[in-house]
Amino acid sequence: MSAIETRERLLSTALELIWQSNYSSVGVNEICKQAGVTKGGFYHHFESKAQLFCEATDYYWKSVKKDFDALFSPSNSSLEQLENVLAFILRTKLDEENDDIPGCAFFSAGTQCGNNEEKIQEALREMSNASVRYNLSLVRALAGDGYLEDNVDHERAARYMHQYIQGVLIYGKVHRNLPLVRDDLPEAVYRLLGLKREYWFSAKPT
Amino acid sequence: MSAIETRERLLSTALELIWQSNYSSVGVNEICKQAGVTKGGFYHHFESKAQLFCEATDYYWKSVKKDFDALFSPSNSSLEQLENVLAFILRTKLDEENDDIPGCAFFSAGTQCGNNEEKIQEALREMSNASVRYNLSLVRALAGDGYLEDNVDHERAARYMHQYIQGVLIYGKVHRNLPLVRDDLPEAVYRLLGLKREYWFSAKPT
DNA sequence: TAGAATACATACCGGTCGGTATGCTCGTCA
DNA sequence: TGACGAGCATACCGACCGGTATGTATTCTA
């Protein structure tokens, strides 16, 4: 096993475990064990658990970014893009086979780390901002195509969407109720974006 | 100091500390120290940390319930009730003097406890449901007074509101940006509830 | 007023935490 | 071919975790 393989295995394993529970309750030992790497190996590649988490955040975002770039591809209409995003969230964040529903592990981690772990919060802020930026581009596309009501502030709408999605995922986790999330998510986002009613559920994800 | 005083001090101290950070990172020792109670005292009153958290949840909800009952008082118009709730959230969840913004400690705790701590999730679900019930009564009042657009499913709207509020609080915490939350919260809720536009920001909290 | 129950205080337990010190084993390059 | 650093493995550290065992005042009760 090469060096960068080991690194990536630690990163992806950490991601997996943190998604399953959360930052503070996933120990370095557990990550190492699951990844088949010893502690010496871990601390050869990462100087601390917090740094691992930061790098894992980047690692995660890079993979999501690829998906997002595909979802938001200009080859799709703006309405298709919207449905793509909603379907993507329901597909990836909510695993049907696993009965427990993780909120976005990263943003809920923002509520966990102590204030000393400033770097972590910084990484989360960046990812949050990047995510909102994608939403913003979507909102502008929708507005440009005339799908939104007039009085919609684009920046606000992009934030609303992001904020709501975080909230509904937590709700889903607490209630362990996947179908409810599936049911609530689209309409709530339509409302927050000010999507004209005749376009609700009007497109299929590609 | 009487026995029930000690109990309540442990509960309220635990609440305070958990609000400031989170369930898993607040230790029993810290709670005891802050409350001026020894560990023996703690385990005399509570059989475990998890049980304390459950009781603290009830304790918290009882105090919130009082406020809610006042906010939702029929002596206020439905629009006033709505503004009361929004103002209440901004006032209590977001402390101006403290620059860090806690998400709702309890619901974010739902993403923290392991699956073995089933009792905790149960307590959170109950509180969540109770909270949604208050929202529902508000939605019905607003609808009865003709403030909402026609196509609003009441149960859905009540959930949307609850879900969004959790999300925006987490967003505020990650970004440490109180004014943004203050700005976003009302309009987003108006949209989710389907409040007719002419009534936005039309009432003052009482 | 004896005694039992309550309400703690003190000391300590095994386990786990994040992190480290040290040594070994390779491939690389002079 | 031999020195050297990258890439680990092993063993271990002190701090802290939730929880317990046991002793001791105080209060209630009979």
Short mmCIF file of C-alpha atoms (C1' of nucleotides) in Angstrom, two decimals:
data_model
loop_
_atom_site.label_atom_id
_atom_site.label_comp_id
_atom_site.label_asym_id
_atom_site.label_seq_id
_atom_site.Cartn_x
_atom_site.Cartn_y
_atom_site.Cartn_z
CA MET A 1 0.00 0.00 0.00
CA SER A 2 1.48 3.32 -1.08
CA ALA A 3 1.78 6.37 1.11
CA ILE A 4 -0.94 8.39 -0.53
CA GLU A 5 -3.21 5.37 -0.51
CA THR A 6 -2.83 5.20 3.26
CA ARG A 7 -3.57 8.89 3.52
CA GLU A 8 -6.70 8.59 1.45
CA ARG A 9 -7.87 5.55 3.34
CA LEU A 10 -7.57 7.48 6.57
CA LEU A 11 -9.47 10.39 5.09
CA SER A 12 -12.27 8.36 3.60
CA THR A 13 -12.59 6.16 6.67
CA ALA A 14 -12.77 9.21 8.89
CA LEU A 15 -15.48 10.63 6.65
CA GLU A 16 -17.44 7.44 6.80
CA LEU A 17 -17.30 7.14 10.57
CA ILE A 18 -18.05 10.79 11.20
CA TRP A 19 -21.07 10.59 8.93
CA GLN A 20 -22.27 7.62 10.90
CA SER A 21 -22.04 9.44 14.20
CA ASN A 22 -20.12 12.65 14.76
CA TYR A 23 -16.81 14.35 15.23
CA SER A 24 -16.39 14.21 18.96
CA SER A 25 -17.46 10.63 19.42
CA VAL A 26 -15.27 9.18 16.69
CA GLY A 27 -11.85 8.44 18.13
CA VAL A 28 -8.51 8.32 16.41
CA ASN A 29 -8.15 4.69 17.46
CA GLU A 30 -11.38 3.74 15.80
CA ILE A 31 -10.44 5.48 12.58
CA CYS A 32 -7.09 3.71 12.54
CA LYS A 33 -8.58 0.32 13.27
CA GLN A 34 -11.22 0.66 10.57
CA ALA A 35 -8.67 1.88 8.05
CA GLY A 36 -6.18 -0.83 8.91
CA VAL A 37 -3.56 1.73 9.82
CA THR A 38 -1.66 2.02 13.06
CA LYS A 39 -1.53 5.12 15.17
CA GLY A 40 2.02 5.76 14.13
CA GLY A 41 0.81 5.81 10.58
CA PHE A 42 -1.98 8.21 11.43
CA TYR A 43 0.26 10.71 13.14
CA HIS A 44 2.81 10.39 10.39
CA HIS A 45 0.27 11.83 7.97
CA PHE A 46 -1.73 14.13 10.23
CA GLU A 47 -0.50 16.22 13.07
CA SER A 48 -3.76 16.08 15.01
CA LYS A 49 -7.32 14.86 14.91
CA ALA A 50 -8.52 18.38 14.23
CA GLN A 51 -6.23 18.70 11.23
CA LEU A 52 -7.49 15.41 9.89
CA PHE A 53 -11.01 16.72 10.16
CA CYS A 54 -10.10 19.87 8.26
CA GLU A 55 -8.47 17.89 5.49
CA ALA A 56 -11.38 15.49 5.47
CA THR A 57 -13.67 18.47 5.00
CA ASP A 58 -11.72 19.54 1.94
CA TYR A 59 -11.61 15.96 0.74
CA TYR A 60 -15.36 15.70 1.14
CA TRP A 61 -16.05 19.00 -0.53
CA LYS A 62 -13.93 18.10 -3.53
CA SER A 63 -16.00 15.00 -4.12
CA VAL A 64 -19.25 16.89 -3.63
CA LYS A 65 -18.02 19.62 -5.92
CA LYS A 66 -17.69 17.14 -8.74
CA ASP A 67 -21.27 16.04 -8.26
CA PHE A 68 -22.46 19.60 -7.97
CA ASP A 69 -20.70 20.62 -11.16
CA ALA A 70 -22.51 17.83 -12.92
CA LEU A 71 -25.85 18.69 -11.33
CA PHE A 72 -25.53 22.36 -12.15
CA SER A 73 -24.34 21.67 -15.65
CA PRO A 74 -25.60 24.33 -18.07
CA SER A 75 -26.62 21.47 -20.31
CA ASN A 76 -29.58 21.13 -17.98
CA SER A 77 -32.36 23.67 -17.76
CA SER A 78 -32.57 25.64 -14.53
CA LEU A 79 -35.63 23.73 -13.45
CA GLU A 80 -33.83 20.48 -14.08
CA GLN A 81 -30.91 21.75 -12.08
CA LEU A 82 -33.20 22.44 -9.14
CA GLU A 83 -34.73 18.99 -9.27
CA ASN A 84 -31.27 17.51 -9.64
CA VAL A 85 -30.11 19.12 -6.45
CA LEU A 86 -33.14 18.03 -4.48
CA ALA A 87 -32.85 14.49 -5.76
CA PHE A 88 -29.16 14.48 -5.03
CA ILE A 89 -29.70 15.42 -1.42
CA LEU A 90 -32.37 12.82 -0.92
CA ARG A 91 -30.28 10.22 -2.63
CA THR A 92 -26.95 10.77 -0.91
CA LYS A 93 -27.74 12.11 2.52
CA LEU A 94 -30.48 9.64 3.14
CA ASP A 95 -29.52 6.06 2.81
CA GLU A 96 -32.56 3.85 2.54
CA GLU A 97 -30.82 0.74 3.73
CA ASN A 98 -29.50 2.39 6.83
CA ASP A 99 -32.36 3.34 9.09
CA ASP A 100 -30.58 6.19 10.75
CA ILE A 101 -30.34 9.46 8.92
CA PRO A 102 -27.27 11.59 9.32
CA GLY A 103 -27.68 15.32 9.26
CA CYS A 104 -24.89 16.85 7.32
CA ALA A 105 -22.09 15.59 9.49
CA PHE A 106 -20.05 18.65 8.83
CA PHE A 107 -22.41 21.38 9.73
CA SER A 108 -23.66 19.60 12.75
CA ALA A 109 -20.02 19.25 13.69
CA GLY A 110 -19.97 23.01 13.78
CA THR A 111 -22.10 22.80 16.84
CA GLN A 112 -19.78 20.33 18.47
CA CYS A 113 -16.24 21.51 18.37
CA GLY A 114 -15.14 23.76 21.14
CA ASN A 115 -14.27 27.32 20.36
CA ASN A 116 -10.60 26.44 20.48
CA GLU A 117 -10.99 24.40 17.35
CA GLU A 118 -11.26 27.53 15.28
CA LYS A 119 -9.75 25.91 12.22
CA ILE A 120 -12.58 23.45 12.04
CA GLN A 121 -15.22 26.12 12.10
CA GLU A 122 -13.31 27.97 9.43
CA ALA A 123 -13.29 24.95 7.15
CA LEU A 124 -17.01 24.51 7.72
CA ARG A 125 -17.71 28.15 6.96
CA GLU A 126 -15.86 27.88 3.70
CA MET A 127 -17.78 24.80 2.66
CA SER A 128 -21.02 26.42 3.70
CA ASN A 129 -20.23 29.50 1.64
CA ALA A 130 -19.24 27.43 -1.35
CA SER A 131 -22.49 25.53 -1.12
CA VAL A 132 -24.51 28.74 -0.92
CA ARG A 133 -22.67 29.99 -3.99
CA TYR A 134 -23.96 27.03 -5.94
CA ASN A 135 -27.44 27.77 -4.72
CA LEU A 136 -27.02 31.37 -5.78
CA SER A 137 -26.12 30.43 -9.30
CA LEU A 138 -29.19 28.23 -9.39
CA VAL A 139 -31.42 31.01 -8.12
CA ARG A 140 -30.09 33.39 -10.75
CA ALA A 141 -30.68 30.85 -13.47
CA LEU A 142 -34.23 30.28 -12.29
CA ALA A 143 -34.85 34.00 -12.10
CA GLY A 144 -33.37 34.53 -15.54
CA ASP A 145 -35.73 31.98 -16.95
CA GLY A 146 -38.68 33.68 -15.32
CA TYR A 147 -39.54 30.87 -12.95
CA LEU A 148 -39.37 32.95 -9.77
CA GLU A 149 -41.70 35.56 -8.41
CA ASP A 150 -40.42 39.11 -8.70
CA ASN A 151 -39.69 40.03 -5.14
CA VAL A 152 -36.98 37.49 -4.50
CA ASP A 153 -33.62 38.62 -3.25
CA HIS A 154 -31.21 36.14 -4.79
CA GLU A 155 -28.62 36.07 -2.04
CA ARG A 156 -31.29 35.60 0.58
CA ALA A 157 -32.98 32.82 -1.29
CA ALA A 158 -29.70 30.98 -1.70
CA ARG A 159 -29.10 31.17 2.04
CA TYR A 160 -32.66 30.16 2.91
CA MET A 161 -32.30 27.06 0.84
CA HIS A 162 -29.06 26.10 2.48
CA GLN A 163 -30.34 26.79 5.96
CA TYR A 164 -33.53 24.84 5.46
CA ILE A 165 -31.75 21.82 4.08
CA GLN A 166 -29.54 21.62 7.13
CA GLY A 167 -32.59 21.90 9.35
CA VAL A 168 -34.67 19.28 7.62
CA LEU A 169 -31.80 16.81 7.71
CA ILE A 170 -31.45 17.22 11.44
CA TYR A 171 -35.18 16.85 11.78
CA GLY A 172 -34.98 13.64 9.80
CA LYS A 173 -32.22 12.35 12.01
CA VAL A 174 -33.99 13.09 15.26
CA HIS A 175 -37.21 11.56 14.04
CA ARG A 176 -35.59 8.76 12.07
CA ASN A 177 -38.20 9.45 9.49
CA LEU A 178 -36.90 9.39 5.96
CA PRO A 179 -40.16 9.55 4.03
CA LEU A 180 -41.13 12.73 5.83
CA VAL A 181 -37.93 14.42 4.72
CA ARG A 182 -38.53 13.19 1.20
CA ASP A 183 -41.97 14.69 1.37
CA ASP A 184 -41.12 18.01 2.94
CA LEU A 185 -37.92 18.99 1.23
CA PRO A 186 -39.06 19.93 -2.27
CA GLU A 187 -42.09 22.05 -1.43
CA ALA A 188 -40.29 23.90 1.35
CA VAL A 189 -37.47 24.79 -1.02
CA TYR A 190 -39.95 25.90 -3.67
CA ARG A 191 -41.52 28.23 -1.17
CA LEU A 192 -38.23 29.60 0.05
CA LEU A 193 -37.03 30.28 -3.48
CA GLY A 194 -40.32 31.84 -4.50
CA LEU A 195 -40.71 29.40 -7.36
CA LYS A 196 -43.91 30.17 -9.22
CA ARG A 197 -46.49 27.61 -8.36
CA GLU A 198 -47.08 26.36 -11.86
CA TYR A 199 -43.50 25.09 -11.96
CA TRP A 200 -43.62 23.04 -8.76
CA PHE A 201 -42.71 19.41 -9.45
CA SER A 202 -42.76 20.27 -13.15
CA ALA A 203 -39.36 18.88 -14.09
CA LYS A 204 -37.74 15.50 -13.69
CA PRO A 205 -34.15 15.20 -12.50
CA THR A 206 -31.80 14.17 -15.28
CA MET B 1 -29.02 24.07 50.44
CA SER B 2 -31.99 21.74 50.23
CA ALA B 3 -32.10 18.56 48.23
CA ILE B 4 -34.34 19.79 45.49
CA GLU B 5 -32.28 22.95 45.26
CA THR B 6 -29.23 20.82 44.55
CA ARG B 7 -31.15 18.88 41.96
CA GLU B 8 -32.30 22.00 40.20
CA ARG B 9 -28.86 23.52 40.31
CA LEU B 10 -27.48 20.44 38.61
CA LEU B 11 -30.20 20.59 35.99
CA SER B 12 -29.87 24.26 35.23
CA THR B 13 -26.08 24.13 35.26
CA ALA B 14 -26.13 21.20 32.90
CA LEU B 15 -28.46 23.12 30.62
CA GLU B 16 -26.24 26.15 30.66
CA LEU B 17 -23.08 24.22 29.86
CA ILE B 18 -24.68 22.10 27.17
CA TRP B 19 -26.06 25.21 25.50
CA GLN B 20 -22.60 26.67 25.49
CA SER B 21 -21.05 23.66 23.81
CA ASN B 22 -22.75 20.28 23.50
CA TYR B 23 -23.73 17.07 25.14
CA SER B 24 -20.74 14.90 24.46
CA SER B 25 -18.11 17.45 25.35
CA VAL B 26 -19.65 18.50 28.65
CA GLY B 27 -18.42 16.16 31.35
CA VAL B 28 -20.06 15.18 34.59
CA ASN B 29 -17.11 16.61 36.47
CA GLU B 30 -17.51 19.98 34.86
CA ILE B 31 -21.20 20.10 35.63
CA CYS B 32 -20.53 19.23 39.25
CA LYS B 33 -17.76 21.76 39.61
CA GLN B 34 -19.83 24.56 38.11
CA ALA B 35 -22.83 23.67 40.24
CA GLY B 36 -20.77 23.38 43.41
CA VAL B 37 -21.85 19.79 43.89
CA THR B 38 -19.66 16.77 44.31
CA LYS B 39 -19.84 13.68 42.21
CA GLY B 40 -21.45 11.76 45.00
CA GLY B 41 -24.18 14.34 45.03
CA PHE B 42 -24.63 14.09 41.31
CA TYR B 43 -25.02 10.33 41.28
CA HIS B 44 -27.29 10.51 44.25
CA HIS B 45 -29.78 12.47 42.18
CA PHE B 46 -29.18 11.03 38.73
CA GLU B 47 -28.32 7.52 37.79
CA SER B 48 -26.35 8.47 34.71
CA LYS B 49 -25.30 11.35 32.54
CA ALA B 50 -27.84 10.31 29.93
CA GLN B 51 -30.64 10.38 32.45
CA LEU B 52 -29.62 13.82 33.56
CA PHE B 53 -29.81 14.96 29.99
CA CYS B 54 -33.30 13.55 29.60
CA GLU B 55 -34.49 15.25 32.73
CA ALA B 56 -32.77 18.43 31.68
CA THR B 57 -34.68 18.23 28.43
CA ASP B 58 -37.96 18.08 30.30
CA TYR B 59 -36.79 20.81 32.63
CA TYR B 60 -35.93 22.99 29.65
CA TRP B 61 -39.14 22.28 27.84
CA LYS B 62 -41.22 23.16 30.87
CA SER B 63 -39.63 26.57 31.03
CA VAL B 64 -40.03 27.10 27.30
CA LYS B 65 -43.61 25.94 27.50
CA LYS B 66 -44.42 28.72 29.91
CA ASP B 67 -43.00 31.28 27.52
CA PHE B 68 -44.77 29.68 24.58
CA ASP B 69 -48.09 29.70 26.36
CA ALA B 70 -47.65 33.40 26.92
CA LEU B 71 -46.53 34.05 23.35
CA PHE B 72 -49.41 32.07 21.88
CA SER B 73 -51.92 33.64 24.20
CA PRO B 74 -55.29 34.09 22.47
CA SER B 75 -55.26 37.60 23.84
CA ASN B 76 -52.87 38.32 20.98
CA SER B 77 -53.93 38.33 17.36
CA SER B 78 -52.50 35.56 15.22
CA LEU B 79 -50.16 37.96 13.47
CA GLU B 80 -48.92 39.18 16.83
CA GLN B 81 -48.40 35.60 17.89
CA LEU B 82 -46.25 35.01 14.86
CA GLU B 83 -44.12 38.05 15.51
CA ASN B 84 -43.89 37.10 19.16
CA VAL B 85 -42.44 33.73 18.30
CA LEU B 86 -39.90 35.15 15.89
CA ALA B 87 -38.85 37.81 18.37
CA PHE B 88 -38.65 35.21 21.11
CA ILE B 89 -36.29 33.04 19.13
CA LEU B 90 -34.05 35.93 18.23
CA ARG B 91 -34.07 37.15 21.79
CA THR B 92 -33.40 33.94 23.64
CA LYS B 93 -31.42 31.77 21.29
CA LEU B 94 -29.15 34.54 20.23
CA ASP B 95 -27.40 36.31 23.02
CA GLU B 96 -25.98 39.59 21.86
CA GLU B 97 -23.37 39.79 24.56
CA ASN B 98 -22.03 36.38 23.79
CA ASP B 99 -20.52 36.31 20.34
CA ASP B 100 -21.06 32.65 19.76
CA ILE B 101 -24.47 31.46 18.78
CA PRO B 102 -25.70 28.15 19.98
CA GLY B 103 -27.92 26.16 17.71
CA CYS B 104 -30.67 24.61 19.65
CA ALA B 105 -28.52 22.54 21.93
CA PHE B 106 -31.08 19.84 22.11
CA PHE B 107 -31.70 19.13 18.50
CA SER B 108 -28.09 19.32 17.60
CA ALA B 109 -27.58 16.85 20.42
CA GLY B 110 -29.76 14.55 18.43
CA THR B 111 -26.93 14.27 15.97
CA GLN B 112 -24.45 13.53 18.70
CA CYS B 113 -25.61 10.76 20.91
CA GLY B 114 -24.86 7.26 19.81
CA ASN B 115 -27.71 5.03 18.84
CA ASN B 116 -27.51 3.29 22.18
CA GLU B 117 -28.74 6.41 23.88
CA GLU B 118 -32.22 5.82 22.59
CA LYS B 119 -33.86 7.56 25.52
CA ILE B 120 -32.22 10.81 24.62
CA GLN B 121 -33.47 10.76 21.08
CA GLU B 122 -36.90 9.92 22.39
CA ALA B 123 -36.91 12.96 24.65
CA LEU B 124 -35.80 15.13 21.77
CA ARG B 125 -38.48 13.78 19.49
CA GLU B 126 -41.12 14.57 22.05
CA MET B 127 -39.89 18.11 22.46
CA SER B 128 -39.69 18.52 18.73
CA ASN B 129 -43.24 17.30 18.31
CA ALA B 130 -44.50 19.54 21.06
CA SER B 131 -42.82 22.48 19.41
CA VAL B 132 -44.37 21.65 16.05
CA ARG B 133 -47.76 21.44 17.73
CA TYR B 134 -47.41 25.03 18.85
CA ASN B 135 -46.51 26.00 15.32
CA LEU B 136 -49.54 24.14 14.06
CA SER B 137 -51.89 26.04 16.30
CA LEU B 138 -50.30 29.24 15.04
CA VAL B 139 -50.72 28.22 11.41
CA ARG B 140 -54.37 27.39 11.97
CA ALA B 141 -54.96 30.72 13.65
CA LEU B 142 -53.30 32.55 10.79
CA ALA B 143 -55.29 30.57 8.25
CA GLY B 144 -58.52 31.20 10.15
CA ASP B 145 -57.85 34.91 10.04
CA GLY B 146 -57.24 34.77 6.31
CA TYR B 147 -53.60 35.71 6.45
CA LEU B 148 -52.33 32.67 4.55
CA GLU B 149 -52.56 31.76 0.91
CA ASP B 150 -55.02 29.01 0.12
CA ASN B 151 -52.81 26.14 -0.80
CA VAL B 152 -51.10 25.71 2.51
CA ASP B 153 -51.13 22.36 4.23
CA HIS B 154 -51.14 23.22 7.89
CA GLU B 155 -49.19 20.28 9.21
CA ARG B 156 -46.54 20.75 6.58
CA ALA B 157 -46.18 24.44 7.24
CA ALA B 158 -45.76 23.81 10.95
CA ARG B 159 -42.96 21.35 10.24
CA TYR B 160 -41.30 23.61 7.68
CA MET B 161 -41.13 26.37 10.23
CA HIS B 162 -39.61 24.15 12.84
CA GLN B 163 -37.10 22.64 10.44
CA TYR B 164 -36.00 25.98 9.08
CA ILE B 165 -35.49 27.48 12.51
CA GLN B 166 -33.17 24.66 13.49
CA GLY B 167 -31.27 25.14 10.27
CA VAL B 168 -30.85 28.87 10.51
CA LEU B 169 -29.61 28.59 14.08
CA ILE B 170 -26.92 26.14 13.04
CA TYR B 171 -26.03 28.43 10.17
CA GLY B 172 -25.71 31.29 12.60
CA LYS B 173 -23.51 29.24 14.85
CA VAL B 174 -21.16 28.13 12.12
CA HIS B 175 -20.87 31.63 10.71
CA ARG B 176 -20.95 33.39 14.06
CA ASN B 177 -23.15 35.89 12.38
CA LEU B 178 -26.06 37.04 14.47
CA PRO B 179 -27.33 39.92 12.33
CA LEU B 180 -27.69 37.62 9.35
CA VAL B 181 -29.93 35.29 11.32
CA ARG B 182 -31.93 38.25 12.54
CA ASP B 183 -32.32 39.30 8.93
CA ASP B 184 -33.12 35.96 7.40
CA LEU B 185 -35.42 34.37 9.93
CA PRO B 186 -38.66 36.35 9.53
CA GLU B 187 -38.91 36.42 5.75
CA ALA B 188 -37.98 32.77 5.39
CA VAL B 189 -40.70 31.80 7.86
CA TYR B 190 -43.23 34.02 6.07
CA ARG B 191 -42.44 32.22 2.85
CA LEU B 192 -42.65 28.79 4.38
CA LEU B 193 -45.99 29.53 6.00
CA GLY B 194 -47.38 31.10 2.84
CA LEU B 195 -48.17 34.34 4.65
CA LYS B 196 -49.77 36.76 2.23
CA ARG B 197 -47.25 39.38 1.31
CA GLU B 198 -49.26 42.35 2.52
CA TYR B 199 -48.96 41.03 6.07
CA TRP B 200 -45.18 40.65 6.13
CA PHE B 201 -43.66 42.67 8.97
CA SER B 202 -47.11 44.12 9.55
CA ALA B 203 -47.41 43.43 13.26
CA LYS B 204 -45.25 44.28 16.24
CA PRO B 205 -44.51 41.71 18.91
CA THR B 206 -46.36 42.39 22.13
"C1'" DT C 1 -34.37 9.45 71.82
"C1'" DA C 2 -32.99 5.40 68.99
"C1'" DG C 3 -32.60 4.24 64.48
"C1'" DA C 4 -33.41 4.43 59.75
"C1'" DA C 5 -33.36 6.86 55.65
"C1'" DT C 6 -31.70 10.98 53.11
"C1'" DA C 7 -28.18 13.82 51.25
"C1'" DC C 8 -24.30 14.29 50.38
"C1'" DA C 9 -18.42 14.06 50.51
"C1'" DT C 10 -14.03 11.63 49.46
"C1'" DA C 11 -11.45 8.52 47.23
"C1'" DC C 12 -10.91 5.65 43.76
"C1'" DC C 13 -11.75 2.44 39.58
"C1'" DG C 14 -11.09 0.57 34.81
"C1'" DG C 15 -11.20 2.26 30.40
"C1'" DT C 16 -10.46 5.42 26.73
"C1'" DC C 17 -8.87 9.68 25.00
"C1'" DG C 18 -5.48 12.31 21.88
"C1'" DG C 19 -0.81 12.28 21.40
"C1'" DT C 20 4.35 10.74 21.58
"C1'" DA C 21 8.94 8.30 21.69
"C1'" DT C 22 11.38 5.00 19.53
"C1'" DG C 23 12.63 1.54 16.40
"C1'" DC C 24 12.31 -0.98 12.17
"C1'" DT C 25 11.99 -1.56 7.10
"C1'" DC C 26 12.08 -0.28 3.03
"C1'" DG C 27 13.18 2.35 -1.63
"C1'" DT C 28 16.33 6.08 -3.35
"C1'" DC C 29 20.36 8.14 -4.61
"C1'" DA C 30 25.35 9.41 -4.07
"C1'" DT D 1 27.25 -0.41 -1.27
"C1'" DG D 2 26.12 2.34 2.27
"C1'" DA D 3 23.83 6.39 4.24
"C1'" DC D 4 19.48 8.41 4.69
"C1'" DG D 5 14.85 9.75 4.95
"C1'" DA D 6 10.02 8.36 4.07
"C1'" DG D 7 6.60 5.30 5.82
"C1'" DC D 8 5.16 3.01 8.94
"C1'" DA D 9 4.65 -0.43 13.70
"C1'" DT D 10 4.82 -1.02 18.76
"C1'" DA D 11 4.61 0.45 23.12
"C1'" DC D 12 3.49 3.69 26.03
"C1'" DC D 13 2.05 8.30 28.33
"C1'" DG D 14 -0.71 11.41 31.38
"C1'" DA D 15 -5.20 13.30 31.43
"C1'" DC D 16 -9.70 12.61 31.65
"C1'" DC D 17 -14.00 9.96 31.13
"C1'" DG D 18 -18.40 8.05 33.34
"C1'" DG D 19 -19.31 5.54 37.22
"C1'" DT D 20 -18.81 3.31 42.06
"C1'" DA D 21 -17.70 2.06 46.91
"C1'" DT D 22 -17.80 3.70 51.18
"C1'" DG D 23 -17.90 6.88 54.85
"C1'" DT D 24 -20.42 10.66 57.26
"C1'" DA D 25 -23.25 14.28 58.60
"C1'" DT D 26 -28.19 15.66 58.84
"C1'" DT D 27 -33.01 14.96 59.04
"C1'" DC D 28 -37.12 12.53 59.51
"C1'" DT D 29 -39.76 9.00 61.93
"C1'" DA D 30 -41.37 5.88 65.36
#
